[in-house]
Amino acid sequence: MSSLSDPAPRLPGQQYFASIARWSPGEIIFWAALLAVFFVPDANLPLYGQIVIWGLFAMSLDLLLGYRGIPSMGHAAFFGIGAYTAGYLGKFGWTEPISGLVLAALVAGLVGWLTGRVIQRVSGIALLMVTLGLNLILYDIVHRQSELTGGDDGLQGVVIAPVLGLFRFDIFGRTAYLYALAVTFVLFLVARALVKSPFGLALLGARENPRRMITLGTPIERDVSTVFAIASAMAGAAGALLTQTTQFVSPATLSFQRSADVLVILIIGGTGRLYGGFIGAIVFLLLRDWLAALSPVYWYFWIGFLLVIVVAFFRRGIVPSVETLAQRLRRR
Amino acid sequence: MTSVLTVLFNGVAYGMLLFIMSVGLSVTMGMMNFVNLAQASFSMLGGYTMVAVTQKFGIPFLASLPIAFVVVGIASLVLERLVFRHFYGTDDLTQVLLTIGLIFMSIAIVTYFWGSTYQQVSVPAWLTGQQEVLGFTLERYRMFLVVVGGALAFVLVFGLERTRFGAIVRACVDNNRVARACGLNTQLVFALTFAIGGGLAGLAGALSANLLGIDPNFPLRYLVYLLIVVSVGGMGTISGTLIAGLVLGVGDVACKYYVPQIGGFVIYAITVAVMLWRPHGLLGRRA
Amino acid sequence: MRTLTLSLTAAGLVLGLATHANAQDSIKVGVLVGYSGISSLSGQQTDAAIKLFQKRYGEAPGGKKIELIRRDTTGPNPEVAKRLVQEVVTRDKARILIGPDFTPNTLAAAPIVTEAKIPTMVIGAATTGIIEKSPYFTRTFFATPQQCKPLAPYAVKNNWKRVYVMVADFAPGHDCEKYYISTLTEAGGTVVGNVRIPLSNPEFSAYMQRIKDSKPDALFIFMPLGEPSIGALRAVNDSGLKASGVKILAVGDTTDETYVDAVGDAALGTITTGIYSTQHDSAMNKEFVKDFEALNGKSPRIGWTAIAIWDAFRLAYDGLEAQSGSSFDPDKFMAFVHGRSFESPRGPITIDKATGDIIQNIYIRRTDKIDGVLQNVEIATLPNEGFK
């Protein structure tokens, strides 16, 4: 019996979207913890700042791969485009970080949108090869045009002004960490709203059964370009964050190594959960740092082993596996 | 004119090497739908086997080639039985990541046993230097590669088209379910094909060590070329891999000769163009 | 009650002084080189050189015990290197830095070491102008002009006037090409052609053909350490270019002792510029090589990384000795280093007073086989070559 004081009775669809939009306690704890880390004395903020940036980068790939099912082996191209844009802005006088970041993200997003249009018809191995090929071509150009880009030595003379005119990028990595965290959180909110919206559902549907989605009238081709644009823009933002916090940009930002690393990070953490990218980044980077210190020549072995184990036994990645485990425990 | 033909010849030799390295991957991808990037590690293993066998046991270079084939063939068979067959039927990305993990492990294992330096590779004197052939001065080792590659291509295509085993393999590639329904032991066929593909990769590694050098980072350096040859040629087709290898080999060498400023990026551009035009590769068939 | 307070205060004072004195007695030195990936041999050489140095000269120059903090840069990876420098400087409180190696890593470190005032030894970057990026940089490596210019007048002097120039297609290669070509043209030689080769290039036949077509007297090669060098030298040999009489001139990277064995006999006869050869004929070097091989074995061989680290430690130790008895002052350290001259196993070295860059002998060497082992035999010396 609906009471007269009930505002507008919700339709089942709206109820659905409202219910999935609720914040779980785990999510709140996650972000609170990331903020709290800043206050821990002697915390390794430079490392944690980079973990946050990788997490954002991996999350952007999640939108493409996890939610839309488009595997990309060249996602670093957009990271690098954002990084270099922010670098050139900083080099030629546009030193304000926040506007520089927005501009870098827009440029990367535009290129991403174009790429989305180009790869419409391709799927499977061909898609992997095209994304890989484009990434390698971009890297080759940037790397060899050392007069324009500084090549391997990196772009020289990048100057980034203090955030909001107040907070200088200090050598302890304090400003860098909070800045990266703030930007990442904002973009996360955007991504979260996106995947929990009808658009997000349409992506999932197109991932599972494109033909059915077409019969429902979904503009899946336009959606592919859109999600590509958004994922690329976020990757570009991550790249810009790296440039601004380190005042340096080199071709390593668009290398195949980076594309492969972010893919591995996302798979380890789990696709289709948005948090998978962050968890994967935390696990991968901390583990790599620790293993490299223990066994500098042989840490490759353990990373390879980890990858094999994750793929074999925790195929869906850490986050979904933990979720399943939690559910099973709750049912007991 | 001499230069043009010499360039062509060198390109063909390079293409033959790419072909031998990639043919195993093409067959396993086409037949079992299994993306085995660890083929690059098999090639590395073949190279190290050749070096170990010629330097430690004094076995002549030519004899070391079939040894590399057999050793790596057995190793890939073992790996297939123990690890890979559990992943048939999983999606491409899973297989890519699994085999990349294996590549990382192989790099560390090789470093552990052989160290991180490049191996000293030497071939018998009759394979070094140049030879005058019909007015052209050609490198002997490259002539050797062309001969071996051509012979292998012939054997493989002939084997596939004309022998009973070849017919069985083709049946399994075309339609696994029906083949099984006809009573063919697909498991055995898969295992054997895997072994042959791996052995070929090992052979390629042994052959390429003299031209390309051998060190623990070998798989990561050549992985991209493997993928390019296989995807451009089409999966599951030997002729496709051969043509792709030759096109890419000749294209690469020719571009570097005539337009060196463009350099290596031609190979990537060709790949992207082919993938957009014919996503299943030049000679691949729609699954 | 009073006695208790007094004795506690006294005890506190004594403890305070003791810990203060202890803090004076040690100094943290960061060592940032590549231990994994493409540069793992540099890491091994570094550790070997440090081990020998500390065995000979102890661990406490000027009364301050050295605590080494080793970090793996994993190769030219500025993102990682910058973070490692931050960590080592702000959290581990290192006061002196050896490394990081590679130009991009060193450039990324510049702002941090300037702000934190950390004297930094550049042991793995050759780019010109890099030392000016921080007043706390000083170099024990070499500068690109030192490596790339001398073979131009040498070629002309020997009447190899037509030279083909082949460099790796990345920033250091472009730099080297620029220096060599301008010096060659000034000396009266002719560049009959030049080509830039992609770094990840397995196949040289097309380039060899182009070089043959232009019929040069000599070929000048710039390739970095490792695979590109090995491939280039073998290709030059296999394609018959060398046998046809073309003189092979190259930078020392190509025949560095660490990798030359993988090139094999194809390296014989190559004429290179270098800063160090295990064959250098001085009593100091003979002793250095003997002790090094006795302590660390014959593999990996001694390359220029080992010598750059050795001399970096020499400078660090001498600088610390000069400040013995007082707490570490980075500006005094840099003032001490600037203008300092000393004898190294490679020959005499001077650190330029104005910039902190390195002035050293450059040797023209030829790769020969001595007792079955490939060695760089010095055939000419250019004394006190500047870094410009």
PDB file of C-alpha atoms in Angstrom, chain B residues 4 69 71 75 78-79 88 109 115 119 140-141 144 170 188-190 216 218 220-221 223-224 227 238 254:
ATOM      1  CA  VAL B   4      67.707  -4.690 -56.523  1.00  0.00           C
ATOM      2  CA  PHE B  69      63.985 -29.606 -33.437  1.00  0.00           C
ATOM      3  CA  VAL B  71      64.501 -31.294 -28.006  1.00  0.00           C
ATOM      4  CA  ALA B  75      59.557 -29.812 -24.474  1.00  0.00           C
ATOM      5  CA  VAL B  78      55.339 -31.900 -22.336  1.00  0.00           C
ATOM      6  CA  LEU B  79      54.112 -28.365 -21.832  1.00  0.00           C
ATOM      7  CA  TYR B  88      41.715 -25.054 -24.992  1.00  0.00           C
ATOM      8  CA  ILE B 109      65.100 -19.637 -16.221  1.00  0.00           C
ATOM      9  CA  GLY B 115      73.569 -15.765 -17.630  1.00  0.00           C
ATOM     10  CA  GLN B 119      75.823 -16.239 -26.536  1.00  0.00           C
ATOM     11  CA  ARG B 140      76.320 -18.041 -47.926  1.00  0.00           C
ATOM     12  CA  TYR B 141      74.345 -18.227 -44.709  1.00  0.00           C
ATOM     13  CA  PHE B 144      71.398 -21.711 -46.657  1.00  0.00           C
ATOM     14  CA  ARG B 170      43.260 -30.642 -42.016  1.00  0.00           C
ATOM     15  CA  LEU B 188      46.637 -37.270 -30.256  1.00  0.00           C
ATOM     16  CA  VAL B 189      46.576 -35.175 -33.390  1.00  0.00           C
ATOM     17  CA  PHE B 190      46.642 -31.987 -31.340  1.00  0.00           C
ATOM     18  CA  PRO B 216      67.431 -14.158 -22.646  1.00  0.00           C
ATOM     19  CA  PHE B 218      64.993 -12.980 -27.438  1.00  0.00           C
ATOM     20  CA  LEU B 220      60.202 -10.353 -26.132  1.00  0.00           C
ATOM     21  CA  ARG B 221      62.126  -8.897 -29.075  1.00  0.00           C
ATOM     22  CA  LEU B 223      57.149 -11.707 -30.207  1.00  0.00           C
ATOM     23  CA  VAL B 224      55.803  -8.751 -32.138  1.00  0.00           C
ATOM     24  CA  LEU B 227      52.226 -11.957 -34.148  1.00  0.00           C
ATOM     25  CA  ILE B 238      51.000 -22.677 -43.974  1.00  0.00           C
ATOM     26  CA  ALA B 254      63.340  -3.070 -49.520  1.00  0.00           C
TER      27      ALA B 254
END
